[in-house]
Amino acid sequence: MRKSLAALTILGLLLGGLAIAVHEAQPYYPGGADIVRLSADYNLKADGTLEVTETIDYNYGHLGYPLARVIQVRRPATDDLGASVKTPGTDRIWKVFDVTATDSSGAKVAVDLREMDPLLPPLTPTGIDGWNSRLSDLHIKVGDSLPYVTVHAGDKPVTRMARFVVRYKVRGALERASGGYELNWPDRRRLASGEQLDYIGVPVVDTRLATPSDPISPSCAGYRDAPGDWAVTPCAATTKTARETIFTNAQQGSSMTVVAGLPGDGFADGAALYDDSPAPVSAWIRRILVGALLVAALVVIAIWRRRAVRTSQPEN
């Protein structure tokens, strides 16, 4: 019995070490700073689901890191973005699913998803290792890295461009508003705050929005890094058809959010989603310790019962 337990323990350690080695072999790098331009297509469905298609021109540069598209999926609803909020159920969340990607030829490209806390530098390969803030971002890593290119002092920057089309769906992209709902993607509050925009702030050229009903007062706003603060830059909303709007960013290299009111109450399933705050690291440690104690207790009980059976059996 002791030999079996020892063998199982050694096997578990080996498998755990292998899993960690494989996990650490795929680090995440923030790719927002190397996104040259992004053009988006938003298709809002009648059930409130927002279908997003992003055409991204990406520069690998001399490092060759793969594209890591970063989007927000959690923030406090009513408090400071980095605040510790004890009231449950106030975190604003977005559920992103069905993420796929293709290259410029239309061929499928592998994607890898990881949720991370942006206030835990650096971006480690282990994902979220704690909840120091109430923010959470989804990193969508697209494709593989390219070989590293050595750059000498005085050499021109290496440009290695690629185009990817990233598709995903969003549940909870609508905000409840007077008389109906209002589109909120990407998160206006997060972008306007100027916090962590190195990752989620990407240069958006234009966005096309299709809605199941006529939008109300569609508008947009651009955001760019300015000395000492974030500056709001102009953009234009053009009605192409009754249910189709084109938003064009006037400032090259700036991010952009779009706003469009939607009448009626048919989007209840796609309205703003709120969730309890995520469990802190200490809670996860307690859960792991309790689980380990339960497993140890079961092993001890099994050993005791086996010995009791042997003791009760009459000797021949």
GROMACS .gro file of C-alpha atoms in nm:
model
  316
    1MET     CA    1   0.000   0.000   0.000
    2ARG     CA    2   0.279   0.240   0.093
    3LYS     CA    3   0.460   0.165  -0.232
    4SER     CA    4   0.142   0.237  -0.431
    5LEU     CA    5   0.089   0.567  -0.252
    6ALA     CA    6   0.450   0.667  -0.308
    7ALA     CA    7   0.427   0.578  -0.677
    8LEU     CA    8   0.105   0.780  -0.716
    9THR     CA    9   0.263   1.078  -0.539
   10ILE     CA   10   0.569   1.069  -0.764
   11LEU     CA   11   0.348   1.037  -1.074
   12GLY     CA   12   0.138   1.335  -0.962
   13LEU     CA   13   0.446   1.548  -0.909
   14LEU     CA   14   0.583   1.455  -1.251
   15LEU     CA   15   0.254   1.534  -1.425
   16GLY     CA   16   0.223   1.861  -1.233
   17GLY     CA   17   0.576   1.961  -1.332
   18LEU     CA   18   0.507   1.872  -1.695
   19ALA     CA   19   0.186   2.078  -1.693
   20ILE     CA   20   0.369   2.380  -1.549
   21ALA     CA   21   0.650   2.344  -1.805
   22VAL     CA   22   0.402   2.330  -2.094
   23HIS     CA   23   0.206   2.624  -1.952
   24GLU     CA   24   0.514   2.839  -1.909
   25ALA     CA   25   0.627   2.757  -2.261
   26GLN     CA   26   0.338   2.971  -2.389
   27PRO     CA   27   0.378   3.314  -2.228
   28TYR     CA   28   0.143   3.598  -2.310
   29TYR     CA   29   0.269   3.928  -2.440
   30PRO     CA   30   0.054   4.241  -2.464
   31GLY     CA   31   0.000   4.300  -2.833
   32GLY     CA   32  -0.205   4.619  -2.829
   33ALA     CA   33   0.096   4.845  -2.878
   34ASP     CA   34   0.184   4.664  -3.202
   35ILE     CA   35  -0.164   4.673  -3.355
   36VAL     CA   36  -0.129   4.918  -3.642
   37ARG     CA   37  -0.498   4.953  -3.720
   38LEU     CA   38  -0.829   4.786  -3.643
   39SER     CA   39  -1.156   4.794  -3.833
   40ALA     CA   40  -1.462   4.647  -3.659
   41ASP     CA   41  -1.800   4.513  -3.762
   42TYR     CA   42  -2.072   4.493  -3.492
   43ASN     CA   43  -2.385   4.292  -3.560
   44LEU     CA   44  -2.637   4.317  -3.276
   45LYS     CA   45  -2.883   4.028  -3.276
   46ALA     CA   46  -3.242   4.034  -3.158
   47ASP     CA   47  -3.156   3.833  -2.846
   48GLY     CA   48  -2.899   4.093  -2.736
   49THR     CA   49  -2.590   3.902  -2.845
   50LEU     CA   50  -2.330   4.122  -3.011
   51GLU     CA   51  -2.135   3.951  -3.291
   52VAL     CA   52  -1.799   4.122  -3.340
   53THR     CA   53  -1.562   4.089  -3.636
   54GLU     CA   54  -1.228   4.270  -3.610
   55THR     CA   55  -0.988   4.307  -3.902
   56ILE     CA   56  -0.648   4.371  -3.746
   57ASP     CA   57  -0.325   4.478  -3.914
   58TYR     CA   58  -0.046   4.365  -3.682
   59ASN     CA   59   0.325   4.438  -3.680
   60TYR     CA   60   0.538   4.154  -3.540
   61GLY     CA   61   0.841   4.384  -3.529
   62HIS     CA   62   1.182   4.237  -3.455
   63LEU     CA   63   1.064   4.050  -3.144
   64GLY     CA   64   0.814   3.836  -3.333
   65TYR     CA   65   0.564   3.810  -3.047
   66PRO     CA   66   0.222   3.681  -3.154
   67LEU     CA   67  -0.079   3.911  -3.158
   68ALA     CA   68  -0.249   3.936  -2.818
   69ARG     CA   69  -0.582   4.115  -2.855
   70VAL     CA   70  -0.692   4.238  -2.513
   71ILE     CA   71  -1.053   4.321  -2.422
   72GLN     CA   72  -1.215   4.396  -2.088
   73VAL     CA   73  -1.450   4.141  -1.928
   74ARG     CA   74  -1.492   4.273  -1.570
   75ARG     CA   75  -1.483   4.600  -1.374
   76PRO     CA   76  -1.660   4.750  -1.070
   77ALA     CA   77  -1.996   4.894  -1.168
   78THR     CA   78  -2.017   5.191  -0.934
   79ASP     CA   79  -1.678   5.235  -0.765
   80ASP     CA   80  -1.325   5.329  -0.863
   81LEU     CA   81  -1.179   5.080  -1.108
   82GLY     CA   82  -0.903   4.972  -0.873
   83ALA     CA   83  -1.110   4.984  -0.553
   84SER     CA   84  -1.172   4.692  -0.321
   85VAL     CA   85  -1.551   4.661  -0.317
   86LYS     CA   86  -1.712   4.436  -0.058
   87THR     CA   87  -2.068   4.463  -0.185
   88PRO     CA   88  -2.143   4.147  -0.387
   89GLY     CA   89  -2.315   4.159  -0.723
   90THR     CA   90  -2.186   4.501  -0.835
   91ASP     CA   91  -1.913   4.395  -1.076
   92ARG     CA   92  -1.995   4.473  -1.439
   93ILE     CA   93  -1.910   4.171  -1.653
   94TRP     CA   94  -1.910   4.077  -2.020
   95LYS     CA   95  -1.924   3.718  -2.138
   96VAL     CA   96  -1.709   3.667  -2.449
   97PHE     CA   97  -1.744   3.336  -2.633
   98ASP     CA   98  -1.708   3.161  -2.971
   99VAL     CA   99  -1.368   3.322  -3.036
  100THR     CA  100  -1.209   3.230  -3.372
  101ALA     CA  101  -0.947   3.381  -3.603
  102THR     CA  102  -0.831   3.356  -3.964
  103ASP     CA  103  -0.535   3.498  -4.153
  104SER     CA  104  -0.544   3.716  -4.464
  105SER     CA  105  -0.607   3.411  -4.686
  106GLY     CA  106  -0.905   3.301  -4.479
  107ALA     CA  107  -0.726   3.003  -4.327
  108LYS     CA  108  -0.804   2.929  -3.963
  109VAL     CA  109  -0.549   3.041  -3.708
  110ALA     CA  110  -0.518   2.893  -3.360
  111VAL     CA  111  -0.634   3.112  -3.071
  112ASP     CA  112  -0.554   3.075  -2.703
  113LEU     CA  113  -0.763   3.250  -2.436
  114ARG     CA  114  -0.651   3.363  -2.094
  115GLU     CA  115  -0.817   3.591  -1.841
  116MET     CA  116  -0.584   3.823  -1.651
  117ASP     CA  117  -0.583   4.098  -1.395
  118PRO     CA  118  -0.418   4.402  -1.560
  119LEU     CA  119  -0.300   4.539  -1.225
  120LEU     CA  120  -0.077   4.239  -1.159
  121PRO     CA  121   0.244   4.312  -1.353
  122PRO     CA  122   0.407   4.150  -1.530
  123LEU     CA  123   0.168   3.951  -1.746
  124THR     CA  124   0.276   3.611  -1.626
  125PRO     CA  125   0.216   3.283  -1.810
  126THR     CA  126   0.012   3.153  -1.517
  127GLY     CA  127  -0.294   3.367  -1.587
  128ILE     CA  128  -0.468   3.538  -1.298
  129ASP     CA  129  -0.261   3.464  -0.989
  130GLY     CA  130  -0.470   3.689  -0.765
  131TRP     CA  131  -0.737   3.955  -0.759
  132ASN     CA  132  -0.558   4.269  -0.644
  133SER     CA  133  -0.808   4.479  -0.835
  134ARG     CA  134  -1.162   4.443  -0.963
  135LEU     CA  135  -1.051   4.453  -1.325
  136SER     CA  136  -1.018   4.155  -1.553
  137ASP     CA  137  -0.912   4.140  -1.919
  138LEU     CA  138  -0.939   3.860  -2.170
  139HIS     CA  139  -0.621   3.804  -2.372
  140ILE     CA  140  -0.682   3.646  -2.711
  141LYS     CA  141  -0.350   3.518  -2.843
  142VAL     CA  142  -0.365   3.469  -3.219
  143GLY     CA  143  -0.130   3.236  -3.404
  144ASP     CA  144   0.235   3.167  -3.326
  145SER     CA  145   0.542   3.382  -3.282
  146LEU     CA  146   0.792   3.460  -3.557
  147PRO     CA  147   1.170   3.413  -3.528
  148TYR     CA  148   1.351   3.689  -3.340
  149VAL     CA  149   1.537   3.937  -3.561
  150THR     CA  150   1.852   4.102  -3.424
  151VAL     CA  151   1.848   4.482  -3.440
  152HIS     CA  152   2.168   4.682  -3.415
  153ALA     CA  153   2.197   5.040  -3.297
  154GLY     CA  154   2.105   5.278  -3.575
  155ASP     CA  155   1.920   5.017  -3.781
  156LYS     CA  156   1.573   5.096  -3.906
  157PRO     CA  157   1.286   4.932  -3.712
  158VAL     CA  158   1.191   4.591  -3.844
  159THR     CA  159   0.841   4.582  -3.991
  160ARG     CA  160   0.675   4.244  -4.038
  161MET     CA  161   0.307   4.296  -4.106
  162ALA     CA  162   0.024   4.043  -4.095
  163ARG     CA  163  -0.353   4.072  -4.115
  164PHE     CA  164  -0.587   3.872  -3.893
  165VAL     CA  165  -0.965   3.858  -3.870
  166VAL     CA  166  -1.078   3.788  -3.514
  167ARG     CA  167  -1.441   3.696  -3.447
  168TYR     CA  168  -1.618   3.664  -3.114
  169LYS     CA  169  -1.957   3.711  -2.949
  170VAL     CA  170  -2.041   3.923  -2.646
  171ARG     CA  171  -2.322   3.871  -2.399
  172GLY     CA  172  -2.400   4.175  -2.182
  173ALA     CA  173  -2.288   4.444  -2.427
  174LEU     CA  174  -2.601   4.651  -2.361
  175GLU     CA  175  -2.668   4.890  -2.074
  176ARG     CA  176  -3.016   4.946  -1.934
  177ALA     CA  177  -3.130   5.296  -2.022
  178SER     CA  178  -3.445   5.505  -2.012
  179GLY     CA  179  -3.694   5.361  -2.259
  180GLY     CA  180  -3.477   5.069  -2.362
  181TYR     CA  181  -3.107   4.990  -2.385
  182GLU     CA  182  -2.781   5.142  -2.497
  183LEU     CA  183  -2.485   4.970  -2.659
  184ASN     CA  184  -2.168   4.968  -2.449
  185TRP     CA  185  -1.882   4.796  -2.630
  186PRO     CA  186  -1.600   4.848  -2.575
  187ASP     CA  187  -1.654   4.972  -2.222
  188ARG     CA  188  -1.674   5.353  -2.234
  189ARG     CA  189  -1.592   5.395  -1.867
  190ARG     CA  190  -1.280   5.184  -1.892
  191LEU     CA  191  -1.151   5.363  -2.200
  192ALA     CA  192  -1.235   5.712  -2.075
  193SER     CA  193  -1.054   5.648  -1.747
  194GLY     CA  194  -0.721   5.623  -1.928
  195GLU     CA  195  -0.619   5.329  -1.709
  196GLN     CA  196  -0.434   5.037  -1.868
  197LEU     CA  197  -0.501   5.164  -2.220
  198ASP     CA  198  -0.164   5.034  -2.335
  199TYR     CA  199  -0.338   4.701  -2.366
  200ILE     CA  200  -0.705   4.763  -2.441
  201GLY     CA  201  -0.660   5.090  -2.630
  202VAL     CA  202  -0.606   5.002  -2.996
  203PRO     CA  203  -0.608   5.231  -3.302
  204VAL     CA  204  -0.959   5.192  -3.444
  205VAL     CA  205  -1.016   5.326  -3.795
  206ASP     CA  206  -1.388   5.265  -3.829
  207THR     CA  207  -1.674   5.057  -3.692
  208ARG     CA  208  -1.986   4.938  -3.869
  209LEU     CA  209  -2.291   4.876  -3.649
  210ALA     CA  210  -2.596   4.679  -3.763
  211THR     CA  211  -2.897   4.669  -3.528
  212PRO     CA  212  -3.228   4.480  -3.539
  213SER     CA  213  -3.418   4.809  -3.493
  214ASP     CA  214  -3.347   5.170  -3.580
  215PRO     CA  215  -3.076   5.306  -3.344
  216ILE     CA  216  -3.140   5.621  -3.141
  217SER     CA  217  -2.887   5.906  -3.160
  218PRO     CA  218  -2.580   5.700  -3.255
  219SER     CA  219  -2.253   5.871  -3.166
  220CYS     CA  220  -1.889   5.792  -3.094
  221ALA     CA  221  -1.583   5.922  -2.913
  222GLY     CA  222  -1.211   5.878  -2.970
  223TYR     CA  223  -0.945   5.850  -2.699
  224ARG     CA  224  -0.572   5.896  -2.732
  225ASP     CA  225  -0.274   5.936  -2.503
  226ALA     CA  226  -0.185   6.300  -2.448
  227PRO     CA  227   0.084   6.458  -2.226
  228GLY     CA  228  -0.039   6.441  -1.868
  229ASP     CA  229  -0.383   6.303  -1.947
  230TRP     CA  230  -0.605   6.123  -2.196
  231ALA     CA  231  -0.755   6.341  -2.465
  232VAL     CA  232  -1.093   6.297  -2.630
  233THR     CA  233  -1.069   6.314  -3.008
  234PRO     CA  234  -1.346   6.367  -3.263
  235CYS     CA  235  -1.518   6.102  -3.472
  236ALA     CA  236  -1.824   6.090  -3.695
  237ALA     CA  237  -2.135   5.870  -3.707
  238THR     CA  238  -2.293   5.829  -4.051
  239THR     CA  239  -2.626   5.657  -4.111
  240LYS     CA  240  -2.580   5.426  -4.406
  241THR     CA  241  -2.926   5.267  -4.390
  242ALA     CA  242  -3.206   5.280  -4.133
  243ARG     CA  243  -3.042   5.005  -3.924
  244GLU     CA  244  -2.678   5.043  -4.024
  245THR     CA  245  -2.438   5.308  -3.895
  246ILE     CA  246  -2.074   5.373  -3.982
  247PHE     CA  247  -1.848   5.532  -3.718
  248THR     CA  248  -1.527   5.689  -3.849
  249ASN     CA  249  -1.238   5.791  -3.626
  250ALA     CA  250  -1.092   6.131  -3.713
  251GLN     CA  251  -0.773   6.091  -3.506
  252GLN     CA  252  -0.524   5.842  -3.645
  253GLY     CA  253  -0.401   5.598  -3.384
  254SER     CA  254  -0.670   5.665  -3.123
  255SER     CA  255  -0.919   5.425  -2.967
  256MET     CA  256  -1.291   5.464  -3.020
  257THR     CA  257  -1.616   5.380  -2.842
  258VAL     CA  258  -1.960   5.384  -3.001
  259VAL     CA  259  -2.300   5.466  -2.849
  260ALA     CA  260  -2.643   5.379  -2.985
  261GLY     CA  261  -2.975   5.372  -2.804
  262LEU     CA  262  -3.215   5.088  -2.876
  263PRO     CA  263  -3.588   5.109  -2.804
  264GLY     CA  264  -3.812   4.851  -2.641
  265ASP     CA  265  -3.754   4.570  -2.395
  266GLY     CA  266  -3.667   4.287  -2.630
  267PHE     CA  267  -3.303   4.271  -2.520
  268ALA     CA  268  -3.349   4.157  -2.161
  269ASP     CA  269  -3.112   3.862  -2.208
  270GLY     CA  270  -2.841   4.083  -2.353
  271ALA     CA  271  -2.864   4.374  -2.114
  272ALA     CA  272  -2.597   4.465  -1.860
  273LEU     CA  273  -2.469   4.167  -1.662
  274TYR     CA  274  -2.352   4.191  -1.303
  275ASP     CA  275  -2.177   3.930  -1.097
  276ASP     CA  276  -2.036   3.870  -0.752
  277SER     CA  277  -1.680   3.978  -0.702
  278PRO     CA  278  -1.419   3.714  -0.781
  279ALA     CA  279  -1.275   3.507  -0.500
  280PRO     CA  280  -0.944   3.644  -0.362
  281VAL     CA  281  -0.627   3.438  -0.358
  282SER     CA  282  -0.670   3.358   0.011
  283ALA     CA  283  -1.008   3.198  -0.062
  284TRP     CA  284  -0.856   2.977  -0.330
  285ILE     CA  285  -0.572   2.877  -0.096
  286ARG     CA  286  -0.825   2.780   0.171
  287ARG     CA  287  -1.021   2.574  -0.082
  288ILE     CA  288  -0.708   2.393  -0.194
  289LEU     CA  289  -0.605   2.319   0.165
  290VAL     CA  290  -0.953   2.191   0.253
  291GLY     CA  291  -0.953   1.972  -0.058
  292ALA     CA  292  -0.610   1.834   0.028
  293LEU     CA  293  -0.723   1.757   0.385
  294LEU     CA  294  -1.032   1.577   0.256
  295VAL     CA  295  -0.822   1.366   0.018
  296ALA     CA  296  -0.577   1.285   0.298
  297ALA     CA  297  -0.866   1.189   0.527
  298LEU     CA  298  -1.012   0.957   0.264
  299VAL     CA  299  -0.674   0.790   0.215
  300VAL     CA  300  -0.634   0.738   0.592
  301ILE     CA  301  -0.986   0.593   0.619
  302ALA     CA  302  -0.919   0.357   0.329
  303ILE     CA  303  -0.595   0.236   0.489
  304TRP     CA  304  -0.765   0.192   0.828
  305ARG     CA  305  -1.054  -0.005   0.679
  306ARG     CA  306  -0.818  -0.231   0.487
  307ARG     CA  307  -0.618  -0.306   0.802
  308ALA     CA  308  -0.940  -0.366   0.997
  309VAL     CA  309  -1.056  -0.620   0.737
  310ARG     CA  310  -0.722  -0.799   0.753
  311THR     CA  311  -0.733  -0.807   1.134
  312SER     CA  312  -1.085  -0.948   1.145
  313GLN     CA  313  -1.009  -1.232   0.907
  314PRO     CA  314  -0.931  -1.560   1.094
  315GLU     CA  315  -0.590  -1.710   1.042
  316ASN     CA  316  -0.573  -2.050   0.876
   0.00000   0.00000   0.00000
